[in-house]
XYZ file of C-alpha atoms in Angstrom:
773
model
C 0.000 0.000 0.000
C 1.336 3.443 -0.941
C 2.295 5.571 2.062
C 1.551 8.856 0.264
C -0.913 10.012 -2.391
C 1.930 11.185 -4.644
C 4.404 9.297 -6.774
C 7.926 10.507 -6.089
C 9.145 9.522 -9.547
C 6.509 11.721 -11.200
C 7.419 14.853 -9.199
C 10.317 15.792 -11.483
C 13.002 16.351 -8.835
C 16.444 15.035 -9.761
C 17.263 13.922 -6.201
C 15.685 11.636 -3.626
C 13.231 13.395 -1.357
C 13.295 13.058 2.422
C 10.306 11.638 4.295
C 9.288 14.970 5.823
C 9.248 16.560 2.340
C 7.054 13.767 0.960
C 4.714 13.990 3.948
C 4.267 17.761 3.477
C 3.705 17.343 -0.272
C 1.096 14.672 0.448
C -0.870 17.106 2.662
C -0.703 19.776 -0.060
C -1.812 17.214 -2.653
C -4.844 16.303 -0.517
C -5.967 19.959 -0.259
C -4.763 20.624 3.287
C -2.758 23.536 4.605
C 0.533 22.561 6.205
C 3.034 23.881 8.742
C 6.586 22.643 8.143
C 9.065 23.050 11.007
C 12.598 21.991 10.076
C 16.172 23.167 10.706
C 17.844 25.692 8.419
C 19.164 23.930 5.319
C 16.925 20.866 5.700
C 15.170 21.461 2.355
C 11.888 23.246 3.146
C 12.101 25.175 -0.145
C 11.508 21.954 -2.117
C 8.042 21.756 -0.529
C 7.269 25.277 -1.744
C 8.507 24.323 -5.233
C 6.071 21.388 -5.227
C 3.195 23.812 -4.499
C 4.417 26.045 -7.360
C 4.367 23.067 -9.760
C 0.874 22.104 -8.581
C -0.407 25.635 -9.183
C 1.040 25.711 -12.701
C -0.392 22.265 -13.491
C -3.858 23.296 -12.259
C -3.710 26.663 -14.067
C -3.972 28.378 -10.685
C -1.951 31.162 -9.056
C 0.437 30.988 -6.108
C 1.783 33.760 -3.861
C 5.233 33.261 -2.343
C 5.762 35.614 0.617
C 9.054 36.370 2.370
C 9.957 38.657 5.292
C 12.643 40.644 3.429
C 12.797 42.490 0.108
C 16.225 40.944 -0.502
C 14.735 37.462 -0.081
C 11.830 38.334 -2.364
C 14.239 39.562 -5.034
C 16.297 36.397 -4.682
C 13.230 34.137 -5.042
C 11.967 36.221 -7.981
C 15.249 35.691 -9.844
C 15.344 31.964 -8.945
C 11.796 31.392 -10.206
C 12.412 33.407 -13.384
C 15.326 31.129 -14.256
C 13.229 28.015 -13.564
C 9.795 28.927 -14.944
C 10.419 31.839 -17.326
C 9.901 35.597 -16.993
C 6.287 35.539 -18.188
C 5.250 33.229 -15.340
C 6.748 35.204 -12.424
C 5.913 38.562 -10.817
C 7.336 40.619 -7.944
C 5.624 42.947 -5.433
C 7.644 44.566 -2.658
C 5.842 47.841 -1.987
C 8.203 49.991 -4.050
C 8.467 47.505 -6.955
C 5.666 45.994 -9.044
C 6.596 43.600 -11.869
C 4.121 41.361 -13.714
C 1.700 41.350 -10.739
C -0.974 39.340 -12.617
C 1.341 36.371 -13.284
C 0.768 32.848 -12.002
C 3.663 32.999 -9.516
C 3.916 36.255 -7.571
C 6.717 36.760 -5.060
C 6.092 39.448 -2.444
C 6.927 40.606 1.043
C 4.507 39.400 3.710
C 3.420 43.018 4.334
C 2.251 43.332 0.727
C 0.182 40.148 1.067
C -1.351 41.404 4.331
C -2.210 44.712 2.666
C -3.844 42.836 -0.232
C -6.144 41.140 2.271
C -7.332 44.561 3.423
C -7.936 45.655 -0.170
C -7.693 49.485 -0.124
C -5.258 51.039 -2.632
C -4.036 47.630 -3.823
C -7.477 46.859 -5.219
C -10.449 44.791 -4.082
C -9.660 41.673 -2.047
C -11.592 39.465 -4.487
C -9.567 40.800 -7.424
C -6.250 40.555 -5.572
C -6.810 36.893 -4.730
C -8.533 35.787 -7.923
C -7.570 32.210 -8.867
C -4.991 31.983 -6.013
C -4.782 28.400 -4.724
C -1.664 28.523 -2.508
C 0.110 31.056 -0.318
C 3.627 30.210 0.849
C 4.501 31.947 4.121
C 8.277 31.538 4.169
C 10.183 32.126 7.425
C 6.919 32.097 9.410
C 8.934 32.109 12.652
C 9.154 35.867 12.005
C 5.896 35.915 13.975
C 8.272 36.288 16.939
C 9.567 39.623 15.613
C 8.645 42.406 18.034
C 7.923 45.052 15.371
C 6.632 42.997 12.439
C 5.335 39.732 13.895
C 1.731 40.915 13.768
C 1.866 40.863 9.930
C 2.102 37.046 9.839
C -0.799 36.629 12.259
C -2.988 39.044 10.289
C -2.080 37.261 7.037
C -3.208 33.903 8.439
C -6.373 35.252 10.117
C -7.631 37.128 7.036
C -6.637 34.595 4.344
C -9.790 33.149 2.708
C -10.461 29.551 3.730
C -10.298 28.282 0.142
C -6.567 29.158 -0.041
C -4.088 26.522 1.121
C -1.417 27.953 3.391
C 2.078 26.464 3.301
C 3.875 27.858 6.355
C 7.625 27.200 6.413
C 9.408 27.719 9.714
C 12.717 27.077 11.388
C 12.500 24.651 14.290
C 10.189 25.991 17.021
C 9.146 24.490 20.353
C 5.386 24.876 19.851
C 4.793 23.860 16.245
C 1.755 21.789 17.271
C 0.178 24.820 18.983
C 0.782 26.992 15.893
C -0.759 24.300 13.671
C -3.762 23.878 15.958
C -4.325 27.652 15.833
C -4.196 27.777 11.994
C -6.474 24.743 11.944
C -8.952 26.687 14.122
C -8.908 30.079 12.379
C -8.269 29.082 8.762
C -9.007 25.492 7.848
C -7.719 21.923 7.950
C -3.991 22.109 8.633
C -1.353 19.467 9.324
C 2.030 19.707 11.040
C 5.217 18.237 9.600
C 7.915 18.504 12.238
C 11.482 17.250 11.903
C 14.855 17.850 13.494
C 16.558 16.102 10.565
C 19.605 17.894 9.153
C 20.999 16.534 5.884
C 24.394 17.910 6.951
C 24.950 17.285 10.695
C 26.692 19.928 12.807
C 29.770 19.648 14.987
C 30.458 22.294 17.624
C 33.911 23.635 18.466
C 35.369 26.124 20.914
C 38.135 28.615 20.187
C 40.055 29.839 23.205
C 42.306 32.840 22.947
C 44.590 31.019 25.356
C 45.189 28.362 22.649
C 45.295 30.392 19.421
C 46.629 27.617 17.200
C 43.756 25.141 17.558
C 40.046 24.654 18.145
C 38.658 22.092 20.576
C 35.468 20.013 20.258
C 32.861 21.695 22.474
C 31.417 18.382 23.638
C 32.982 15.119 24.777
C 31.798 11.861 23.127
C 29.229 11.499 25.949
C 27.638 14.841 25.094
C 29.023 16.762 28.068
C 31.237 19.839 27.980
C 34.790 18.963 26.934
C 36.843 18.949 30.173
C 39.853 20.445 28.309
C 37.963 23.726 27.816
C 38.710 26.213 30.579
C 37.192 29.650 31.326
C 38.823 32.588 29.595
C 41.082 34.881 31.595
C 39.915 38.509 31.993
C 41.013 40.973 29.301
C 42.284 43.310 32.015
C 44.616 42.161 34.771
C 46.335 44.441 37.230
C 44.721 47.440 35.536
C 46.433 46.633 32.212
C 44.899 45.242 29.031
C 46.211 41.752 28.309
C 47.256 41.161 24.688
C 44.606 39.052 22.984
C 44.911 36.858 19.956
C 43.264 38.278 16.858
C 40.534 36.934 14.600
C 43.340 36.147 12.146
C 44.440 33.233 14.367
C 41.034 31.576 14.212
C 40.669 32.070 10.441
C 44.135 30.559 9.989
C 43.042 27.500 11.973
C 39.855 27.098 9.919
C 41.842 27.531 6.679
C 44.411 24.957 7.774
C 41.671 22.470 8.782
C 39.810 22.963 5.458
C 36.773 24.420 7.264
C 36.254 27.435 4.995
C 34.200 29.161 3.617
C 32.839 30.602 6.860
C 30.336 33.166 8.056
C 31.778 34.916 11.100
C 28.902 36.390 13.135
C 29.606 39.387 15.320
C 27.147 41.890 16.755
C 28.809 45.147 15.756
C 29.116 46.637 12.273
C 32.359 48.299 13.290
C 33.785 44.959 14.418
C 32.737 43.343 11.120
C 34.724 45.939 9.189
C 37.725 45.737 11.551
C 37.849 41.929 11.302
C 37.639 42.140 7.504
C 40.544 44.606 7.328
C 42.601 42.497 9.726
C 42.097 39.280 7.755
C 42.698 40.855 4.341
C 46.426 40.118 4.763
C 45.762 36.355 4.722
C 46.341 34.292 1.582
C 43.000 32.462 1.268
C 42.526 32.239 -2.524
C 44.389 30.228 -5.150
C 45.389 31.729 -8.509
C 42.292 30.464 -10.360
C 39.961 31.819 -7.654
C 41.702 35.205 -7.748
C 41.197 35.468 -11.532
C 37.565 34.328 -11.380
C 36.821 36.734 -8.495
C 38.359 39.640 -10.404
C 36.249 38.810 -13.467
C 32.953 38.732 -11.513
C 33.769 41.955 -9.663
C 34.560 43.727 -12.948
C 31.284 42.527 -14.505
C 29.254 43.615 -11.471
C 30.913 47.028 -11.278
C 30.166 47.610 -14.973
C 26.448 47.179 -14.153
C 26.690 49.245 -10.941
C 29.451 51.831 -11.565
C 28.993 53.615 -8.245
C 30.464 50.547 -6.489
C 33.847 51.143 -8.144
C 34.554 53.839 -5.537
C 33.688 51.641 -2.558
C 36.289 51.670 0.200
C 35.539 47.970 0.746
C 36.573 46.892 -2.761
C 40.256 46.282 -1.939
C 39.338 43.715 0.725
C 37.238 41.636 -1.677
C 40.372 40.815 -3.691
C 41.708 39.006 -0.604
C 38.611 36.796 -0.385
C 37.121 38.475 2.723
C 34.114 40.788 3.109
C 31.744 42.303 5.625
C 27.947 42.139 5.386
C 25.643 44.350 7.450
C 22.769 46.844 7.172
C 25.131 49.819 6.868
C 26.308 48.680 3.415
C 24.715 49.497 0.076
C 22.246 46.829 -1.142
C 24.153 46.483 -4.441
C 27.359 45.828 -2.530
C 25.744 43.123 -0.395
C 24.426 41.422 -3.537
C 27.980 41.287 -4.926
C 29.278 39.797 -1.651
C 26.476 37.197 -1.660
C 27.173 36.240 -5.294
C 30.909 35.811 -4.657
C 30.316 33.854 -1.463
C 27.834 31.488 -3.130
C 30.513 30.716 -5.740
C 33.130 30.011 -3.055
C 35.254 33.037 -3.959
C 34.778 34.840 -0.647
C 36.219 32.609 2.049
C 35.072 34.576 5.105
C 32.154 36.952 5.467
C 32.067 38.963 8.700
C 28.392 39.587 9.306
C 25.874 40.791 11.823
C 23.086 38.385 12.758
C 20.806 39.845 10.052
C 22.572 37.505 7.607
C 21.041 34.570 9.507
C 17.577 35.727 8.430
C 17.091 33.597 5.354
C 19.440 34.864 2.593
C 20.763 31.882 0.642
C 24.395 31.929 1.807
C 25.215 28.502 3.256
C 28.789 27.967 4.423
C 30.956 25.082 5.592
C 31.490 26.841 8.928
C 29.853 29.453 11.061
C 31.689 31.296 13.805
C 29.799 32.952 16.653
C 31.963 35.612 18.268
C 30.008 35.769 21.522
C 26.872 34.256 23.024
C 25.718 37.644 24.299
C 24.610 40.761 22.433
C 23.616 44.321 23.204
C 19.876 45.013 23.247
C 17.647 47.927 24.262
C 17.707 46.546 27.804
C 21.517 46.122 27.892
C 23.571 42.994 27.250
C 21.743 39.672 27.174
C 22.470 36.055 26.308
C 21.365 34.914 22.850
C 18.117 32.998 22.733
C 18.272 29.356 21.679
C 16.493 30.225 18.409
C 18.972 33.024 17.602
C 21.873 30.628 18.177
C 20.208 27.940 16.034
C 19.537 30.414 13.191
C 23.209 31.398 13.056
C 24.700 27.953 13.589
C 22.222 26.505 11.069
C 23.993 28.350 8.231
C 26.829 25.802 8.496
C 26.890 22.783 6.201
C 26.127 22.953 2.475
C 23.829 20.199 1.250
C 25.485 18.204 -1.494
C 28.884 19.805 -0.798
C 29.740 19.139 2.861
C 29.457 15.994 4.934
C 29.716 18.010 8.175
C 28.888 21.596 9.095
C 31.172 23.246 11.655
C 30.078 25.700 14.344
C 32.812 27.431 16.337
C 32.090 29.611 19.363
C 34.768 32.110 20.372
C 35.485 32.090 24.101
C 35.335 35.386 25.998
C 35.792 36.303 29.655
C 32.146 37.429 29.756
C 30.773 33.922 29.251
C 31.634 30.585 30.789
C 32.202 27.424 28.722
C 29.249 25.876 30.610
C 26.960 28.640 29.345
C 28.197 28.064 25.779
C 27.578 24.306 26.030
C 24.108 24.832 27.518
C 23.098 27.224 24.726
C 24.544 25.010 21.969
C 22.541 22.028 23.264
C 19.298 23.935 23.923
C 16.086 23.202 22.061
C 14.457 26.000 20.067
C 12.239 28.612 21.704
C 8.450 28.634 21.346
C 6.767 31.026 18.962
C 4.942 33.878 20.704
C 2.293 36.309 19.536
C 3.147 39.888 18.599
C -0.352 40.702 17.350
C -0.806 44.487 17.431
C -4.005 46.285 16.393
C -3.367 49.514 14.458
C -5.420 52.435 13.160
C -5.483 51.003 9.633
C -6.548 47.590 10.984
C -9.472 49.174 12.858
C -10.587 51.220 9.835
C -10.190 48.407 7.316
C -12.095 45.890 9.428
C -14.928 48.318 10.188
C -15.108 49.169 6.477
C -15.857 45.508 5.748
C -17.419 44.102 8.931
C -19.788 45.000 11.747
C -18.204 45.664 15.139
C -19.168 42.258 16.556
C -17.684 40.508 13.489
C -14.503 42.574 13.815
C -14.246 41.439 17.442
C -14.562 37.830 16.346
C -11.611 38.339 13.961
C -9.480 40.056 16.629
C -10.148 37.196 19.042
C -8.798 34.800 16.401
C -5.261 36.048 17.047
C -2.579 33.564 18.021
C -2.071 35.692 21.141
C -5.635 35.083 22.294
C -5.474 31.424 21.270
C -2.207 30.876 23.161
C -3.155 33.043 26.141
C -3.160 29.897 28.294
C 0.610 29.678 27.785
C 1.172 33.421 28.146
C -0.875 33.554 31.326
C 0.547 30.362 32.821
C 1.958 32.088 35.947
C -1.439 33.685 36.639
C -3.292 30.415 36.024
C -0.860 28.624 38.362
C -1.515 31.194 41.094
C -5.268 30.928 40.499
C -5.054 27.136 40.854
C -3.149 27.383 44.150
C -5.734 29.785 45.582
C -8.570 27.526 44.401
C -6.954 24.528 46.109
C -6.849 26.410 49.444
C -10.508 27.412 49.029
C -11.553 23.845 48.148
C -9.606 22.367 51.076
C -11.318 24.733 53.508
C -14.738 24.003 52.018
C -14.026 20.274 52.317
C -13.679 20.556 56.137
C -17.021 19.262 57.440
C -18.652 20.278 60.718
C -19.309 17.175 62.915
C -22.788 18.591 63.678
C -23.549 19.366 60.016
C -23.621 23.113 60.606
C -23.077 25.313 57.564
C -20.312 27.904 57.250
C -23.015 30.556 57.638
C -24.149 28.973 60.953
C -20.586 29.037 62.286
C -20.032 32.623 61.141
C -23.323 33.626 62.802
C -22.212 31.953 66.040
C -18.869 33.764 65.850
C -20.595 37.116 65.362
C -22.816 36.405 68.409
C -19.794 35.419 70.463
C -18.021 38.673 69.558
C -21.204 40.591 70.468
C -21.306 38.788 73.857
C -17.672 39.766 74.542
C -18.439 43.403 73.703
C -21.593 43.461 75.910
C -19.697 41.920 78.797
C -17.002 44.589 78.537
C -19.643 47.364 78.417
C -21.490 45.874 81.429
C -18.281 45.766 83.512
C -17.446 49.343 82.558
C -20.946 50.540 83.524
C -20.726 48.726 86.887
C -17.441 50.456 87.732
C -18.868 53.856 86.748
C -22.070 53.335 88.875
C -20.088 52.135 91.858
C -17.760 55.157 91.639
C -20.800 57.457 91.547
C -22.424 55.689 94.551
C -25.364 54.544 92.466
C -26.786 51.134 93.322
C -29.027 49.200 90.917
C -28.363 51.658 88.109
C -30.951 50.944 85.362
C -28.386 50.971 82.502
C -26.317 48.322 84.339
C -29.360 46.140 84.828
C -30.329 46.510 81.155
C -26.903 45.396 79.885
C -26.719 42.526 82.399
C -30.022 41.160 81.068
C -28.906 41.548 77.404
C -25.552 39.879 78.127
C -27.234 36.894 79.848
C -29.678 36.508 76.937
C -26.773 36.355 74.456
C -24.934 33.853 76.669
C -27.983 31.565 76.768
C -28.144 31.656 72.961
C -24.440 30.763 72.744
C -24.836 27.860 75.145
C -27.540 26.398 72.924
C -25.185 26.275 69.910
C -23.197 23.114 69.122
C -20.161 25.339 68.481
C -20.043 26.298 72.145
C -18.550 22.956 73.162
C -17.032 21.798 69.829
C -13.266 21.253 69.940
C -13.015 22.071 66.173
C -14.581 25.519 66.502
C -11.366 27.561 66.798
C -9.745 25.843 63.804
C -12.951 26.083 61.781
C -13.466 29.804 62.391
C -9.796 30.534 61.600
C -10.171 28.670 58.301
C -13.290 30.672 57.486
C -11.378 33.916 58.056
C -8.664 32.620 55.681
C -11.397 31.593 53.207
C -12.706 35.139 53.044
C -9.224 36.481 52.214
C -8.611 33.803 49.584
C -12.027 34.368 47.980
C -11.075 38.039 47.543
C -7.706 37.036 46.045
C -9.374 34.538 43.713
C -11.789 37.199 42.487
C -8.932 39.670 41.874
C -6.732 37.206 39.954
C -9.706 36.021 37.862
C -10.387 39.630 36.883
C -6.702 40.115 35.942
C -6.788 36.971 33.762
C -9.909 38.146 31.933
C -8.344 41.595 31.528
C -5.152 40.123 30.039
C -7.062 37.741 27.748
C -8.969 40.675 26.281
C -5.872 42.848 25.820
C -6.103 42.818 22.001
C -9.763 43.771 21.885
C -9.161 46.475 24.486
C -6.370 47.912 22.307
C -8.753 47.807 19.338
C -11.439 49.727 21.290
C -8.890 52.309 22.495
C -7.797 52.964 18.899
C -11.454 53.183 17.883
C -12.085 55.840 20.540
C -9.169 57.958 19.257
C -10.561 57.703 15.710
C -14.060 58.656 16.885
C -12.693 61.657 18.810
C -10.825 62.880 15.721
C -13.675 62.364 13.236
C -12.314 59.308 11.413
C -15.143 57.012 12.547
C -18.850 57.679 12.858
C -21.408 55.051 13.875
C -18.597 52.477 13.732
C -17.922 53.184 10.047
C -15.036 55.170 8.482
C -15.726 58.746 7.403
C -14.002 60.146 4.282
C -10.979 60.913 6.459
C -11.143 57.349 7.743
C -11.189 55.895 4.227
C -8.001 57.835 3.457
C -6.316 56.618 6.627
C -7.326 53.009 5.988
C -5.130 53.079 2.874
C -2.005 54.347 4.664
C 0.839 52.105 5.805
C 3.193 53.897 8.176
C 4.370 53.904 11.792
C 1.340 56.034 12.738
C -1.263 56.197 9.982
C -3.420 58.666 11.898
C -0.599 61.207 12.268
C 0.268 60.974 8.556
C -3.413 61.399 7.662
C -3.660 64.472 9.900
C -0.668 65.980 8.086
C -2.406 65.394 4.737
C -5.784 66.756 5.930
C -4.252 69.838 7.565
C -3.075 71.221 4.202
C 0.481 71.394 5.544
C 1.821 69.596 2.432
C -0.048 71.678 -0.131
C 2.495 74.485 -0.624
C 5.651 72.345 -0.642
C 7.730 71.859 -3.802
C 8.618 68.250 -4.765
C 12.047 68.475 -3.088
C 10.612 70.132 0.028
C 7.877 67.475 0.145
C 10.541 64.745 0.042
C 12.375 66.418 2.937
C 9.172 66.717 4.967
C 8.061 63.121 4.348
C 11.572 61.887 5.204
C 11.062 63.275 8.737
C 7.938 61.092 9.101
C 9.815 58.035 7.761
C 12.932 58.368 9.938
C 13.306 56.481 13.208
C 14.527 57.825 16.540
C 17.191 60.583 16.349
C 20.825 59.453 16.184
C 23.118 61.143 18.701
C 25.710 63.551 17.296
C 24.676 63.185 13.633
C 26.165 66.204 11.864
C 24.851 67.465 8.530
C 26.667 69.857 6.219
C 23.467 70.409 4.208
C 20.945 73.141 4.966
C 17.219 72.408 4.949
C 15.140 74.920 2.986
C 13.201 77.544 4.941
C 9.756 76.368 3.777
C 10.416 72.760 4.785
C 11.694 73.935 8.200
C 8.592 76.080 8.753
C 6.231 73.226 7.847
C 8.064 70.844 10.182
C 7.547 73.334 13.034
C 3.823 73.438 12.183
C 3.774 69.637 12.125
C 4.897 69.544 15.769
C 1.590 71.159 16.794
C -0.301 68.377 14.997
C 2.005 65.836 16.612
C 1.191 67.228 20.093
C -2.557 67.147 19.364
C -2.473 63.485 18.258
C -0.227 62.534 21.184
C -2.611 64.166 23.697
C -5.710 62.392 22.325
C -3.804 59.076 22.206
C -2.794 59.552 25.838
C -6.421 60.190 26.850
C -7.342 56.788 25.427
C -4.282 54.805 26.602
C -2.880 54.427 23.074
C 0.907 54.255 22.753
C 1.352 54.144 18.958
C 4.667 55.929 18.209
C 4.647 59.260 16.358
C 7.767 59.882 14.278
C 8.934 63.334 13.254
C 12.707 63.332 12.976
C 14.163 65.751 10.382
C 17.824 64.717 10.869
C 18.084 63.212 7.384
C 15.696 65.654 5.674
C 18.536 67.920 4.414
C 20.228 64.865 2.870
C 17.203 63.775 0.847
C 16.432 67.370 -0.221
C 20.014 67.714 -1.537
C 19.668 64.361 -3.338
C 16.244 65.230 -4.806
C 17.714 68.491 -6.120
C 20.183 66.453 -8.211
C 23.099 66.249 -5.754
C 25.845 63.643 -6.275
C 25.989 60.530 -4.086
C 29.724 60.936 -3.423
C 29.123 64.432 -2.074
C 26.121 63.234 -0.087
C 27.983 60.498 1.805
C 31.292 62.335 2.281
C 31.933 62.402 6.044
C 28.620 60.591 6.662
C 28.377 59.302 10.241
C 25.869 56.558 9.429
C 26.129 53.708 6.938
C 25.245 54.258 3.288
C 22.853 51.333 3.633
C 21.040 53.172 6.444
C 20.638 56.194 4.191
C 19.301 54.049 1.336
C 16.830 52.378 3.706
C 15.429 55.725 4.940
C 15.278 57.070 1.368
C 13.335 53.960 0.310
C 10.949 54.363 3.257
C 10.450 57.968 2.148
C 9.791 56.768 -1.409
C 7.176 54.361 -0.074
C 5.298 57.169 1.724
C 5.560 59.401 -1.349
C 4.206 56.566 -3.503
C 1.271 56.212 -1.104
C 0.495 59.926 -1.533
C 0.005 59.261 -5.263
C -2.563 56.468 -4.828
C -4.500 56.863 -1.562
C -7.910 58.554 -1.856
C -8.662 62.191 -0.960
C -5.063 63.446 -1.295
C -5.012 66.913 -2.945
C -4.110 66.628 -6.622
C -1.127 68.979 -6.338
C 0.339 66.991 -3.434
C -0.020 63.738 -5.393
C 1.652 65.297 -8.458
C 4.541 66.709 -6.406
C 4.962 63.349 -4.681
C 5.271 61.688 -8.087
C 7.904 64.239 -9.219
C 9.807 63.821 -5.930
C 9.909 60.053 -6.489
C 11.468 60.510 -9.923
C 14.087 62.865 -8.454
C 15.028 60.437 -5.657
C 14.781 57.125 -7.463
C 18.193 56.963 -9.179
C 21.301 54.872 -8.491
C 22.006 53.636 -5.899
C 18.443 54.123 -4.585
C 16.760 52.705 -7.680
C 18.717 49.446 -7.800
C 16.466 46.379 -7.464
C 18.237 44.284 -4.850
């Protein structure tokens, strides 16, 4: 009997498929959605390729989504080579190529925006004839800023579309699958820890610069030969350390190159590259081939010929980080894939899915700087980086080397290297555009139903585990007290009533004694008030003596337990309220955003006004603030270059300390930015009134740069003495282009503003900004 509904021989792959690949393909073939959790390099892409072939065979369409534009571009080029240009399209926000084709590659944000409709067209038109959606790198759901996009994409995908979710290894794949099964449709999990190229872990100690040691002994424990690193400073003096060159020499000698050397500082990447450029890593043939490819690439992208990094490439080493130009990174990736770059010094962003497998990965430290200070890498971060080692079909073993430092113990390294992956958490975040788009299409109660479909709500049991554990403990105490039975079958109320009477008796007796003393001191015998209280006290005593509690040996314990019960009932009520409050956090955020929109005239009777329709089409850090800028008329009098400068301030993140600019911002742009601060304050105040913390960006630090560029300035002049990376500048310019592009297509934007935005885009969008990488 056949194990699967598909015949492997008929699939057209020229290699034998692994069981997990066949299992996933079988689920796709039988019209189910599937979640595939497998290590980096295991071959998840083959499953996506099977879905592509199925779509083409059935004359259907398939969307392939990725988290990064660079990944989308890479997939677009791969699919073009395989299936032909006419079959493949690309959508990345700023680029639209052949969008009606059968295979469309896009960023996940673009797919999410399609599901809302708005400026991208009607949802029904966007998804016409689409049978499959590939959600590549779905573990990005854990991303603090962007994770919500993956949840929204799954929640709002029509049920007739099969989802193929590809993820690195995660601890709660079954929970993720169960959630998709609940909110979308029948979904199966394919989970494997199989690696076609197994990994071996090593440790490099600066105390032994001429060798690397296996991290683990044959029994799986930390190698006893590995000792903690000595401090870098001893006796107030810096101890001479071995350089990165020593480790690269060892890897070269042991035939463990090419390698990706992960470090968590751009500056350190560049320093390591310069230091290792003196090594002889390439043979004569490789040197000639490398020179040929560089020359060809520079002919296509002439601005790269002036790069200060070019000289290091000729030595077979390079750096790779977000501060570099996209075109430069593409050249590095191309050379590395062909084995002509032997070591790439990279930040952890390289671990995020770009196709650059290596024989070795080096991890320079198991801690990194974060917003909260230094912290140890998570297990998933370590696995993502180490998983780049081992090239399928080229290497029998992948090598992972951790560099020892005095800030981490070998035990900590071994524990992290042997840790299982982390669970996937929810980063679902309602936004103004989400509120407006949902209320444009659904009634409020239906919108609530969609919000409560979030993975965060579904997995709230896990998130609220500490609270549930506390609630359970309190409930156990309450149940134990309630289980204590009175030997005379009295109820808790009877015992409490007796206790109240007893306390009343004690009070009356005290009052009676006090009155007696007062009467005696005044020489009054048989005082009527004394007699009255004596009679009342005796009456209460007779009632007490009739109660079974009066002579029960369990009374004291029972009444103490009832006092405890009252306290624990109050605690149970409080913690239950907190749990309900936390479970409804997403809906509460939604309502808070709604209230801001109502206050500012963007919603009426739970439906978007004209202003609301405009805002629903915007995609920015704070859609409401950008809409207010449009509605205020503040953009109307700006020239195209001034408009670019203004919009750049809305697109730029937090200010960078000490960033100096030699360019002067025009007076009109400066004046309008001052006016914008009043709008910013108004929005901030209303947000605060409704407990909304959506960031509002208005940072003009880079506005003079983009105005100079839009006016026709030269790139060399622009970046001369620049204190941030060229790649950072390109990224902000592209974000500005995206907002300008939105001004040309969203409804209710004044015609002149839309026209000036279009002109500004043409002025900005030239090399190296216009390069499609």
